[in-house]
Structure formats: C-alpha cells, structure tokens
Coordinates of C-alpha atoms and ligand atoms in Angstrom, one line a residue:
M1 CA 31.4 74.1 20.6
G2 CA 28.2 73.9 22.6
M3 CA 26.8 70.5 21.1
Q4 CA 28.0 67.2 20.3
G5 CA 28.7 66.3 16.6
Q6 CA 28.1 62.7 16.1
P7 CA 28.3 61.8 12.5
L8 CA 25.2 61.0 10.8
L9 CA 25.7 57.3 10.0
V10 CA 23.6 54.3 8.5
T11 CA 25.0 52.2 11.1
S12 CA 23.4 54.6 13.8
L13 CA 20.1 53.8 12.2
I14 CA 20.5 50.2 12.8
D15 CA 22.0 50.6 16.3
H16 CA 19.1 52.8 17.3
A17 CA 16.4 50.3 15.8
A18 CA 18.3 47.3 17.4
R19 CA 18.4 48.9 20.9
E20 CA 15.2 50.8 21.1
H21 CA 13.0 48.6 18.9
S22 CA 14.8 45.0 19.3
D23 CA 11.6 43.1 19.1
R24 CA 9.6 44.8 16.2
E25 CA 9.3 42.4 13.6
I26 CA 10.7 42.2 10.0
V27 CA 8.7 39.7 8.0
S28 CA 10.0 38.1 4.7
R29 CA 7.8 36.3 2.2
W30 CA 10.4 34.1 -0.1
A31 CA 10.1 33.2 -3.8
D32 CA 8.9 29.7 -2.9
G33 CA 6.0 31.4 -0.6
S34 CA 7.5 30.4 2.6
Q35 CA 7.5 33.0 5.2
T36 CA 10.1 33.8 7.8
R37 CA 10.4 36.6 10.8
T38 CA 13.2 38.2 12.4
S39 CA 13.3 41.5 14.3
W40 CA 15.2 44.8 14.2
G41 CA 17.4 43.2 17.1
E42 CA 18.4 40.2 15.2
V43 CA 19.0 42.4 11.8
G44 CA 21.4 44.3 14.1
R45 CA 23.4 41.3 15.2
D46 CA 23.1 39.6 11.6
A47 CA 24.6 43.0 10.2
R48 CA 27.7 42.6 12.5
R49 CA 28.0 39.1 11.4
F50 CA 27.7 40.0 7.7
A51 CA 30.2 42.9 8.0
A52 CA 32.7 40.6 9.9
A53 CA 32.3 38.1 6.9
M54 CA 32.8 40.7 4.3
V55 CA 36.2 41.6 6.0
R56 CA 37.0 37.7 6.1
L57 CA 36.5 37.8 2.4
G58 CA 38.9 40.5 2.0
M59 CA 36.8 43.4 1.5
N60 CA 38.0 46.9 2.5
K61 CA 36.4 50.1 3.1
G62 CA 35.1 51.9 -0.1
D63 CA 34.6 48.3 -1.9
R64 CA 31.5 47.9 -4.0
I65 CA 29.4 44.7 -2.7
A66 CA 26.4 44.0 -5.1
T67 CA 23.1 42.7 -4.8
L68 CA 20.9 41.0 -7.4
A69 CA 17.9 40.5 -5.2
M70 CA 14.3 41.1 -4.2
N71 CA 13.0 42.3 -1.0
H72 CA 13.6 40.1 2.1
G73 CA 15.1 40.2 5.4
H74 CA 18.7 39.0 4.3
H75 CA 19.0 41.7 1.8
L76 CA 18.2 44.2 4.5
V77 CA 21.0 42.7 6.6
S78 CA 23.5 43.0 3.8
W79 CA 22.7 46.7 3.6
Y80 CA 23.3 47.5 7.2
G81 CA 26.3 44.9 7.2
S82 CA 28.1 46.4 4.2
A83 CA 27.5 49.8 5.5
G84 CA 29.3 49.0 8.9
M85 CA 32.5 47.6 7.4
G86 CA 32.7 50.8 5.2
G87 CA 31.5 49.0 2.0
V88 CA 29.3 50.5 -0.8
L89 CA 26.2 48.4 -1.3
H90 CA 25.4 48.2 -5.0
T91 CA 21.6 47.3 -5.5
V92 CA 21.5 45.9 -9.1
N93 CA 18.0 45.8 -11.0
P94 CA 17.7 42.1 -12.1
R95 CA 15.2 43.4 -14.9
L96 CA 17.9 45.3 -16.8
F97 CA 19.1 43.8 -20.1
D98 CA 22.4 41.7 -20.1
E99 CA 24.3 44.3 -21.7
Q100 CA 23.2 46.9 -19.2
L101 CA 23.9 44.4 -16.2
V102 CA 27.4 43.7 -17.4
Y103 CA 28.3 47.3 -18.0
I104 CA 27.2 48.6 -14.6
I105 CA 28.7 45.8 -12.5
N106 CA 32.0 46.4 -14.5
H107 CA 31.7 50.1 -14.1
A108 CA 31.1 49.8 -10.5
E109 CA 33.9 47.2 -10.2
D110 CA 31.9 45.2 -7.8
R111 CA 33.9 42.6 -5.7
V112 CA 31.2 40.5 -4.4
L113 CA 27.7 39.7 -5.8
L114 CA 24.9 38.5 -3.4
F115 CA 21.8 37.3 -5.4
D116 CA 18.7 35.5 -5.0
A117 CA 18.4 31.7 -6.6
A118 CA 15.8 32.9 -8.9
F119 CA 18.3 34.9 -10.6
L120 CA 20.9 32.1 -10.9
P121 CA 20.4 31.8 -14.6
I122 CA 21.2 35.4 -15.2
V123 CA 24.4 35.1 -12.7
E124 CA 25.5 31.7 -14.8
R125 CA 25.0 33.3 -18.1
L126 CA 27.0 36.5 -17.1
R127 CA 29.6 35.5 -14.6
D128 CA 32.4 35.1 -17.3
Q129 CA 31.9 38.7 -18.4
L130 CA 32.2 39.9 -14.5
P131 CA 36.0 40.0 -13.9
T132 CA 35.9 42.1 -10.8
I133 CA 33.7 39.7 -8.7
D134 CA 35.5 37.5 -6.4
H135 CA 32.6 36.1 -4.6
F136 CA 29.3 34.9 -5.8
I137 CA 27.1 34.2 -3.0
L138 CA 23.6 32.9 -2.8
F139 CA 21.2 34.8 -0.5
D140 CA 18.3 32.0 -0.3
A141 CA 19.9 28.8 -1.2
P142 CA 22.6 26.4 -0.1
A143 CA 26.0 26.6 -1.4
R144 CA 27.0 24.8 -4.4
E145 CA 30.0 24.5 -6.6
G146 CA 31.3 28.3 -7.6
Y147 CA 28.8 29.6 -5.1
S148 CA 28.7 30.2 -1.3
S149 CA 25.7 30.7 0.8
Y150 CA 24.7 33.8 2.9
R151 CA 23.7 31.5 5.8
D152 CA 27.1 29.8 6.0
L153 CA 28.7 33.1 5.9
I154 CA 26.9 34.6 8.7
D155 CA 26.9 31.4 10.8
A156 CA 30.5 31.4 10.9
E157 CA 30.5 34.8 12.6
D158 CA 29.8 35.6 16.3
G159 CA 28.4 39.0 15.8
N160 CA 31.0 41.1 18.0
F161 CA 32.4 43.0 15.1
Q162 CA 32.7 46.6 15.8
W163 CA 31.9 48.9 13.0
V164 CA 34.7 50.5 11.2
E165 CA 35.5 54.3 11.7
L166 CA 33.2 56.1 9.3
D167 CA 32.9 59.8 8.1
E168 CA 29.3 61.0 7.4
R169 CA 30.3 61.8 3.9
D170 CA 31.6 58.4 3.0
P171 CA 29.8 56.7 0.2
V172 CA 27.4 53.8 1.6
G173 CA 25.2 52.9 -1.5
L174 CA 25.2 52.8 -5.0
C175 CA 22.4 52.8 -7.6
Y176 CA 22.3 53.2 -11.3
T177 CA 19.7 55.0 -13.4
S178 CA 17.9 53.0 -15.9
G179 CA 19.9 54.8 -18.7
T180 CA 17.0 55.8 -20.8
T181 CA 19.4 57.7 -23.0
G182 CA 22.9 56.5 -23.1
N183 CA 24.7 54.1 -20.6
P184 CA 23.1 53.9 -17.1
K185 CA 24.9 56.4 -14.5
G186 CA 25.7 55.7 -10.9
V187 CA 24.2 57.7 -8.0
L188 CA 26.4 57.4 -4.9
Y189 CA 24.5 57.8 -1.7
E190 CA 26.4 58.8 1.5
H191 CA 25.7 58.1 5.3
R192 CA 24.7 61.5 5.8
S193 CA 22.3 61.8 2.8
N194 CA 20.7 58.5 3.7
V195 CA 20.1 59.4 7.3
I196 CA 18.7 62.8 6.6
H197 CA 16.5 61.7 3.9
A198 CA 15.3 58.8 6.4
I199 CA 14.5 61.2 9.1
T200 CA 12.6 63.4 6.5
E201 CA 10.6 60.5 5.3
I202 CA 8.9 59.5 8.6
Q203 CA 7.4 63.2 8.8
P204 CA 3.4 63.2 8.9
D205 CA 3.2 65.2 5.7
V206 CA 5.8 62.8 3.9
F207 CA 5.4 59.1 4.7
G208 CA 4.0 59.3 8.1
L209 CA 5.6 56.3 9.8
S210 CA 5.8 55.5 13.4
N211 CA 6.3 52.8 15.7
R212 CA 2.9 51.3 15.2
S213 CA 3.2 51.5 11.5
V214 CA 3.5 48.2 9.5
I215 CA 5.2 49.3 6.1
M216 CA 5.2 46.9 3.1
P217 CA 7.4 48.5 0.4
I218 CA 6.4 46.9 -2.8
V219 CA 8.9 49.1 -4.6
P220 CA 11.9 47.0 -4.8
M221 CA 15.1 47.4 -2.8
F222 CA 16.8 48.0 -6.2
H223 CA 14.6 50.8 -7.1
A224 CA 16.3 54.0 -5.4
N225 CA 16.8 52.0 -2.1
S226 CA 13.1 51.1 -2.1
W227 CA 12.4 54.8 -1.7
G228 CA 14.3 54.7 1.7
V229 CA 11.8 52.7 3.5
P230 CA 14.3 50.4 5.0
F231 CA 16.2 53.3 6.5
A232 CA 13.2 55.2 7.6
A233 CA 11.6 52.4 9.2
A234 CA 14.7 51.9 11.4
T235 CA 14.5 55.3 12.9
V236 CA 11.0 54.7 14.5
G237 CA 11.0 50.9 14.5
S238 CA 8.1 50.4 12.1
K239 CA 7.3 46.7 11.3
L240 CA 8.6 45.9 7.9
V241 CA 7.0 43.6 5.7
F242 CA 9.0 42.2 2.6
S243 CA 7.8 40.0 -0.5
A244 CA 10.3 38.6 -2.8
T245 CA 7.7 38.1 -5.3
N246 CA 5.3 40.9 -6.6
D247 CA 2.3 38.7 -7.5
A248 CA -0.8 40.6 -6.8
E249 CA -2.5 37.6 -4.8
G250 CA 0.6 37.2 -2.7
L251 CA 0.9 40.7 -1.7
C252 CA -2.7 41.3 -1.1
D253 CA -2.6 38.1 1.4
L254 CA 0.2 39.5 3.1
M255 CA -1.3 42.8 3.4
Q256 CA -4.1 41.3 5.3
Q257 CA -2.2 38.7 7.3
E258 CA 0.4 41.1 8.7
G259 CA -2.0 44.1 9.2
V260 CA -0.2 46.3 6.9
T261 CA -1.1 50.0 7.5
H262 CA 1.6 51.7 4.9
S263 CA 2.6 50.6 1.4
A264 CA 4.6 52.2 -1.2
G265 CA 4.7 51.2 -5.0
V266 CA 4.6 52.5 -8.7
P267 CA 1.0 52.8 -10.3
T268 CA 1.3 49.4 -12.3
V269 CA 1.6 47.5 -8.9
W270 CA -1.9 49.0 -7.6
I271 CA -3.3 48.3 -11.1
A272 CA -2.4 44.6 -10.5
M273 CA -3.7 44.6 -7.0
F274 CA -7.0 46.3 -8.0
A275 CA -7.8 43.5 -10.6
H276 CA -7.0 41.0 -8.2
M277 CA -9.3 42.6 -5.4
D278 CA -12.0 42.9 -7.8
A279 CA -11.9 39.3 -8.9
S280 CA -11.3 37.8 -5.4
G281 CA -13.4 40.3 -3.2
T282 CA -10.3 40.9 -0.9
G283 CA -10.2 44.0 0.9
Y284 CA -7.5 46.5 2.0
G285 CA -7.0 45.0 5.7
K286 CA -5.7 47.7 7.8
L287 CA -4.2 49.6 5.0
E288 CA -4.0 53.4 6.1
R289 CA -1.8 55.1 3.6
V290 CA -0.4 54.4 0.2
I291 CA 2.5 56.0 -1.1
I292 CA 2.4 56.2 -5.1
G293 CA 5.3 57.6 -7.2
G294 CA 7.9 56.7 -9.9
S295 CA 5.3 57.8 -12.4
A296 CA 2.0 59.8 -12.2
A297 CA -0.7 58.4 -10.2
P298 CA -3.9 58.2 -12.2
R299 CA -6.9 60.1 -10.9
A300 CA -9.2 57.1 -10.9
M301 CA -6.6 55.2 -8.6
I302 CA -6.4 58.2 -6.2
E303 CA -10.3 58.3 -6.2
R304 CA -10.5 54.6 -5.6
F305 CA -8.2 54.6 -2.7
M306 CA -9.6 57.8 -1.2
K307 CA -13.1 56.5 -1.3
A308 CA -11.9 53.6 0.8
G309 CA -10.6 56.1 3.4
I310 CA -7.1 55.5 2.7
V311 CA -4.7 58.6 2.8
V312 CA -2.8 58.8 -0.6
G313 CA 0.5 60.2 -0.7
H314 CA 1.6 61.1 -4.3
A315 CA 5.4 61.5 -4.5
W316 CA 7.8 62.5 -7.0
G317 CA 11.4 61.8 -7.2
M318 CA 14.2 60.1 -9.0
T319 CA 17.4 57.8 -8.3
E320 CA 19.3 61.1 -8.3
T321 CA 17.2 62.5 -5.5
S322 CA 17.3 59.6 -2.9
P323 CA 14.5 59.5 -4.1
I324 CA 12.2 61.9 -2.3
G325 CA 11.7 65.3 -4.3
T326 CA 8.2 66.1 -3.3
M327 CA 5.3 64.8 -1.5
G328 CA 1.5 65.4 -1.8
K329 CA 0.7 66.6 1.7
R330 CA -2.8 67.5 2.9
P331 CA -2.9 71.3 3.2
W332 CA -4.0 73.0 6.4
N333 CA -7.7 73.4 5.0
W334 CA -8.0 70.0 3.8
D335 CA -11.2 69.2 5.8
D336 CA -13.0 72.3 4.3
L337 CA -12.5 70.8 0.7
G338 CA -14.8 68.9 -1.1
F339 CA -14.0 65.5 -2.3
D340 CA -13.1 66.5 -6.0
E341 CA -10.9 69.3 -4.8
Q342 CA -9.1 67.2 -2.4
V343 CA -8.5 64.6 -5.4
D344 CA -7.2 67.4 -7.6
I345 CA -4.7 68.3 -4.8
V346 CA -3.5 64.6 -4.7
C347 CA -3.2 64.3 -8.5
R348 CA -0.4 66.8 -8.3
Q349 CA 3.0 65.7 -7.4
G350 CA 3.1 68.0 -4.0
C351 CA 5.6 69.8 -2.1
P352 CA 9.2 69.6 -1.2
P353 CA 9.7 68.6 2.3
F354 CA 12.3 70.6 4.5
G355 CA 15.7 70.2 2.9
V356 CA 14.7 70.4 -0.9
E357 CA 14.5 73.4 -3.0
L358 CA 12.7 73.5 -6.2
R359 CA 12.5 75.8 -9.3
I360 CA 11.3 75.8 -13.0
V361 CA 13.5 77.5 -15.5
D362 CA 12.9 78.3 -19.1
D363 CA 15.1 77.5 -21.9
A364 CA 17.6 80.3 -20.9
D365 CA 17.9 79.0 -17.6
Q366 CA 15.9 81.8 -16.2
P367 CA 13.5 81.0 -13.2
L368 CA 9.7 81.2 -14.1
P369 CA 7.0 82.2 -11.6
R370 CA 5.2 80.0 -9.6
D371 CA 1.8 80.9 -11.1
G372 CA 0.5 77.4 -11.9
K373 CA 0.5 78.3 -15.8
S374 CA 4.2 78.8 -16.7
S375 CA 6.0 75.4 -17.5
G376 CA 9.6 74.7 -17.5
R377 CA 12.4 72.4 -16.6
L378 CA 12.3 71.3 -13.1
Q379 CA 15.5 71.8 -11.1
C380 CA 16.1 70.7 -7.5
R381 CA 18.9 71.1 -4.9
G382 CA 19.4 69.9 -1.3
P383 CA 21.5 67.6 0.9
W384 CA 20.3 64.2 -0.5
I385 CA 20.1 65.5 -4.1
I386 CA 23.2 64.1 -6.5
K387 CA 26.2 66.4 -6.9
R388 CA 28.1 64.2 -9.1
Y389 CA 27.5 60.7 -10.9
F390 CA 29.9 58.0 -9.8
K391 CA 33.2 58.3 -11.6
A392 CA 32.2 61.1 -13.3
D393 CA 34.7 63.9 -13.9
S394 CA 32.4 67.0 -13.7
D395 CA 29.4 67.9 -11.5
A396 CA 25.8 66.9 -12.6
T397 CA 24.8 70.4 -11.0
D398 CA 25.4 74.0 -12.1
A399 CA 27.6 76.3 -10.0
D400 CA 24.6 77.0 -7.5
G401 CA 24.0 73.6 -6.9
W402 CA 20.8 73.0 -9.3
F403 CA 20.4 69.7 -10.5
D404 CA 18.2 69.5 -13.9
T405 CA 15.9 66.6 -13.3
G406 CA 14.8 66.2 -17.1
D407 CA 11.1 66.6 -16.1
V408 CA 8.9 69.5 -17.1
A409 CA 6.5 71.0 -14.6
V410 CA 4.5 74.1 -13.2
I411 CA 4.6 75.1 -9.7
H412 CA 1.2 76.5 -8.5
P413 CA 1.0 79.6 -6.3
D414 CA 0.6 77.4 -3.2
G415 CA 4.0 75.7 -3.9
V416 CA 2.6 72.4 -5.0
M417 CA 4.3 71.1 -8.1
Q418 CA 2.9 69.3 -11.0
I419 CA 4.9 67.2 -13.3
T420 CA 3.4 67.8 -16.9
D421 CA 6.1 65.5 -18.7
R422 CA 9.5 64.1 -18.9
A423 CA 11.1 66.5 -21.3
K424 CA 11.5 63.8 -23.9
D425 CA 7.9 62.5 -23.7
V426 CA 6.0 65.7 -24.3
I427 CA 4.0 65.7 -27.5
K428 CA 4.9 68.9 -29.6
S429 CA 2.0 70.0 -31.6
G430 CA 2.0 73.1 -33.5
G431 CA 4.5 74.8 -31.5
E432 CA 2.7 73.9 -28.1
W433 CA 3.0 71.2 -25.7
I434 CA 0.7 68.3 -25.0
S435 CA 1.3 66.4 -21.6
S436 CA 1.4 63.0 -22.4
I437 CA 0.8 62.4 -18.7
E438 CA -2.4 64.3 -18.4
L439 CA -3.8 62.5 -21.5
E440 CA -3.0 59.1 -20.0
N441 CA -4.3 59.9 -16.6
A442 CA -7.6 61.1 -18.1
A443 CA -7.9 58.1 -20.3
V444 CA -7.3 55.3 -17.4
G445 CA -10.6 57.0 -16.0
A446 CA -12.7 56.0 -18.9
P447 CA -14.9 52.9 -18.7
G448 CA -13.0 49.8 -19.6
V449 CA -9.6 51.2 -19.7
Q450 CA -6.9 49.3 -17.6
E451 CA -4.0 51.3 -18.9
A452 CA -3.0 53.8 -21.3
A453 CA 0.1 55.4 -22.9
A454 CA 0.1 58.7 -25.1
V455 CA 2.7 59.1 -27.9
G456 CA 3.3 61.7 -30.4
V457 CA 3.3 60.4 -33.9
Y458 CA 4.5 62.5 -37.3
H459 CA 1.8 64.9 -38.6
P460 CA 3.1 67.1 -41.7
K461 CA 1.1 70.2 -40.4
W462 CA 1.4 70.1 -36.6
D463 CA 4.9 68.1 -36.3
E464 CA 3.2 65.8 -33.9
R465 CA -0.2 64.7 -32.9
P466 CA -0.9 62.4 -30.0
I467 CA -2.4 59.0 -30.2
L468 CA -3.7 56.9 -27.3
L469 CA -2.5 53.2 -27.0
I470 CA -5.1 51.5 -24.7
V471 CA -5.2 48.0 -22.9
K472 CA -8.7 47.0 -22.1
K473 CA -9.7 45.8 -18.8
P474 CA -10.5 41.9 -19.2
G475 CA -14.0 41.2 -19.9
T476 CA -15.0 44.7 -20.7
E477 CA -15.6 46.8 -23.8
A478 CA -14.0 50.2 -24.8
S479 CA -14.3 51.8 -28.0
E480 CA -12.3 54.5 -29.8
A481 CA -15.7 56.7 -29.8
G482 CA -16.2 56.0 -26.2
I483 CA -13.0 56.9 -25.0
L484 CA -12.8 60.2 -27.1
D485 CA -16.2 61.3 -25.8
Y486 CA -15.1 60.4 -22.2
L487 CA -12.1 62.7 -22.7
K488 CA -14.0 65.5 -24.3
D489 CA -14.5 67.6 -21.4
K490 CA -11.3 66.4 -19.6
V491 CA -8.6 68.0 -21.6
A492 CA -8.2 70.9 -24.1
K493 CA -10.0 70.3 -27.5
W494 CA -6.8 70.3 -29.3
W495 CA -5.1 67.6 -26.9
L496 CA -7.6 65.0 -27.9
P497 CA -5.8 62.2 -29.4
D498 CA -6.1 61.8 -33.4
E499 CA -6.5 58.2 -33.0
V500 CA -7.1 55.3 -30.2
V501 CA -5.1 52.0 -30.9
F502 CA -6.0 49.0 -28.8
V503 CA -3.2 46.8 -27.7
D504 CA -2.9 43.6 -25.9
E505 CA 0.0 45.1 -23.5
L506 CA 2.3 47.9 -23.1
P507 CA 5.8 47.4 -22.7
H508 CA 7.4 48.5 -19.1
T509 CA 10.7 49.6 -18.0
A510 CA 12.8 47.6 -15.2
T511 CA 11.2 49.6 -12.7
G512 CA 7.6 49.1 -13.8
K513 CA 6.9 52.3 -15.7
I514 CA 5.4 52.4 -19.4
L515 CA 8.7 52.2 -21.8
K516 CA 7.8 55.4 -23.8
R517 CA 11.1 55.3 -25.7
Q518 CA 10.2 52.0 -27.0
L519 CA 6.7 53.0 -28.0
R520 CA 7.9 56.1 -29.8
D521 CA 10.4 53.9 -31.5
D522 CA 7.6 51.4 -32.6
Y523 CA 5.2 54.1 -33.5
K524 CA 7.7 56.2 -35.3
D525 CA 6.4 55.7 -38.7
Y526 CA 2.7 55.3 -37.7
K527 CA 0.5 56.6 -40.4
L528 CA -2.6 58.4 -39.2
R529 CA -5.8 57.4 -40.7
S530 CA -6.8 61.0 -41.3
L531 CA -3.5 61.2 -43.5
T532 CA -3.9 57.9 -45.2
D533 CA -7.6 58.4 -46.0
A534 CA -6.9 61.9 -47.5
Ligands
LIG1 P1 13.8 55.7 -14.3 O1 12.3 55.9 -14.6 O2 14.7 56.2 -15.5 O3 14.1 54.2 -14.0 P2 13.7 56.9 -11.7 O4 13.1 55.9 -11.0 O5 14.9 57.5 -11.1 O6 14.4 56.3 -13.0 O7 12.6 57.9 -12.3 C1 12.7 59.2 -12.0 C2 11.5 59.9 -13.0 O8 10.2 59.2 -12.9 C3 11.4 61.3 -12.8 O9 12.4 62.0 -13.3 C4 10.0 61.5 -13.4 O10 10.1 61.7 -14.7 C5 9.3 60.1 -13.2 N1 8.3 60.5 -11.9 C6 8.7 60.0 -10.7 N2 7.6 60.2 -9.9 C7 6.7 60.9 -10.7 C8 5.3 61.2 -10.3 N3 4.8 61.1 -9.3 N4 4.6 61.8 -11.5 C9 5.2 61.8 -12.4 N5 6.5 61.4 -13.0 C10 7.0 60.9 -12.0

C-alpha cells in the first residue's frame, strides 16, 4: 500500500479545527437574547469533557444520545463529544407532535436527553413515557430536581479524554424524517458519510466556505444536521454564528453585528426576514451568499437577493441525503448571461456535486432522458445517501443502490435538475400533471402576495383542478382577478387555478415548509364555485 489509510472520522474534523483554527469564533445568541463566544479550540476541549462525562454516566459505544435543542455552542459540543466516545447523536425536532416525539425517542432507545430550558414543558409532559432515558440534562439552565446541567457535567471533567477507537463506517448521528406518511423513519449517518459530505460542502460550487467565511445556519441543528454546516465549517475554520431563536429581528441584528457572509435556511425564514428588513430599513450587512433549500425557492426571493448582489445557492436534498443532493452552481458562461437568464438557472435545483449520481425514471423504473421535458421519479445514489433506515430489515434502495426520493423532477440537457413536485403533491388534471411548486412560485411574485400554496381539489371532469391559497402581505391589497391576470403569461393556460382563496395563514411543518398534507385534507371537500354555480 502506497498511501496512509486514516479513517474518515467526525472526531478528525474537530481535532483539525481545534488545532488549526483554534481562535476562530463560535458565537451563540441564547433564548434570553444574551450572547456568548467560544472558539473552535474551546469546542475541541469541551467536546473531550463532554465525552468523558457521557462515559461517566455509563454511556457505551453505539448508545444514542438525544438532543432537543436549538442552535448554540453547547449543542455543537455535544455533537463532537458524542462522536468521540462512539455515541450516536440523535437530534430530535422539538416542533413535532407529542406522539411523534414519544415514538422516535422510544424507537431510537435514547439513553440521554439533553435539552433547552425552553422545551422543559415538553420534557415534563412526556418524561413518564420515555422509559429508555436515564439522564435528563438541561443545556442552558442550572440543575434542578430530576434534571442535571450541562455546565456541571462539563466542569467536572479535565478534558484529557482520549477518543475511543472508531471505524469510519460506525454510526455517529441519527435523524428522523418528519413522517409525512406513516411513522417517522430514522436515518443513521456514519463518520465517513458525514466527513465526505463536509468536504464536499465547502466547495466553491456548493456552499463556498472558507476560513474568512462567517456562516449563520438558520436551519436548525435538528433539521438534517443543520445541512451539515457545523461539520463543513470545521474543515476550513469558518466562524459559526448560532441563534437559539429564529425571530427575524434577532437574526437580522446578529447578521449585522457578526459580519455574517453566508447563511442557510428554508424559504419561509427569508420571507420573515424580508418583512422585517422592509419595515425597519435594516440591510444585509456583509452577506455574500445565501443557501436556500428544503422547499423550492420562489423566483421573487431569488431576484431580490441577486439584485442586492448576493449569490443564491438553491439546494435540493432531504434527511436521507445528509442532506445535499444538488446545488445550483453558476455555470462557466454565467457572466455572459442576462439577469433573467441567470435567475432562470437559479430557480432550478442545480447539479449533483461529485459523489452524487442522479436519474429520473418512469413508472416502470426505466431511466428517462435528460431532455428538460421528460418528468419522472427522482432517484439518487452516493456515499452520503441512505442505504437502510434505522432498525429496518431491508434496504431503502434497489439492488443497484438507487434511492427513490419521492420527488418528481426533470433533468435538463446541461445536467441541471428541476424539481416539479413531490410525488404526492402533484395536481392531476385530465391525466396530466400540474406542478404545485411552479404555480406557487409564480404566485409569490404577484403584487401583495406573501405566501402561496397550490392544492388540487376534486373536479368531476378533470379529476382535480388547482386552487391557490394566498396569504396577503400585511397592509397590501391583492385580488383574485389581479393574481389570475398576473399568472396568465407565467404558466400554461390549463394550469391557471380555478380559484384563489385568501387565508390568514398557512400551516407549516416542523421544518418550516407548507404542510400540504393538511391542506389537502382541509380542502378535500372544497366545492369549486364553477360547480356550485352551475
Ligand atoms: P421533510 O420535508 O419531510 O421534513 P426533508 O427535510 O428531508 O423532510 O425534506 C426533503 C424534501 O424537501 C425533498 O424530498 C423535496 O420534496 C423537498 N425539497 C428540498 N429542497 C427542495 C428544493 N430546493 N426545491 C423543491 N423541493 C425541495
């Protein structure tokens, strides 16, 4: 063998960051508005203390250590510390329903639960139903009866812990999908998959991170590992800025104060931040690049950022893909393109970075051409794509390793992938498919529209016809006729919604996406005016 074969371990990420980028800061804004700073060096030392504390509490290699927490420095320490003692860090989404929380914590057989004081009511309510948990630990508050504290735990250790021996294929993280259909399923990340994903993410055509980057992941650490940002940032020593609350005002202030250059979040977060910026006159500070994903980024949002000179990385992925599946890169001839053409490109979900393979298939599983027209089920494979759900007894892929994403997409001749819908959200009208995503994104560009959702409602002749549910921007006017007129030249004629319904708000999932399943249920028996009038 001509080369050394060090395993690719999450511990090597923190060792590198602590050694090479020791002073680079990690900023945390806590739930009470206070702010603290540590550094990669301190996180490295505290991670060893955390690992020692877990061993002292009786944790063994492979044990699941759960967190119910927002983004902050202590949460980061627990990720790396757990990895170093061979633990599997299970990030639990606090916005799930009680039954889902109980289900996944019991399914994972978590032994420790670290949580933010803000979620104490959830823990108090559910702890009797969580028999596998031996230790409840408060991240950001002093110990109290029945609960120990992170600070006491860390302070009792000297930081000389030696990482346990690990294989790069050992599990290191666990995250459950939101369970849109059936029970949530656990995705088990490995050391190797996380490290390769991290190295990929820093690339210029992916997140474009470097030592001078200051990244504020708004996407929570419980949402697909905060899209891998806490791992990627360690490889180059970017400064990390965390906020434990996601109020637009606080995020905008933090962005300004800390000189944030990069940020990542779902579209709904940016909608709220734009509203705050418009009302307060706050600017973008040093923001250079935003990564938008989790659901399709609306055109109007992309245009707004681009007009401000900010690079928009439109990403597609899912919990099962660690999560980066594709990223909207600027092609080589970018500078020769006009603004509208550039925006057209960014509206699509982008290309797979090295490591991910993509294809679209028809109902008979036959691959479809990359012609920008054929639309089919999106499948992917690669070293950070799921093979098997946690505790499942069969693979989630076919024999060739293809994982079916549940999304419907086209692939353009230049390799750019475009999501047209989630398989279950497409509106089936007269045997043809209408993309709810395209309708929604066109609608958010109409004057006075803050948020839009397109759902199919029953129609005797066409099976389904689209209606648009619209939340108006505060203090503005929008009318059904105005919106339909705006859409006229933006979508095919037969895609035009049969009706526009104004609502006060739209329901969102635990990860901030529009909850289509609920809307479909709510509007299942909706009677179109054209039918009731007839
Ligand atoms: P969930 O939405 O169920 O909580 P995930 O966060 O794993 O779980 O969501 C993954 C799904 O989100 C993808 O399968 C896709 O439908 C949708 N998605 C993610 N990014 C995009 C994007 N840029 N455009 C359109 N849809 C997206």
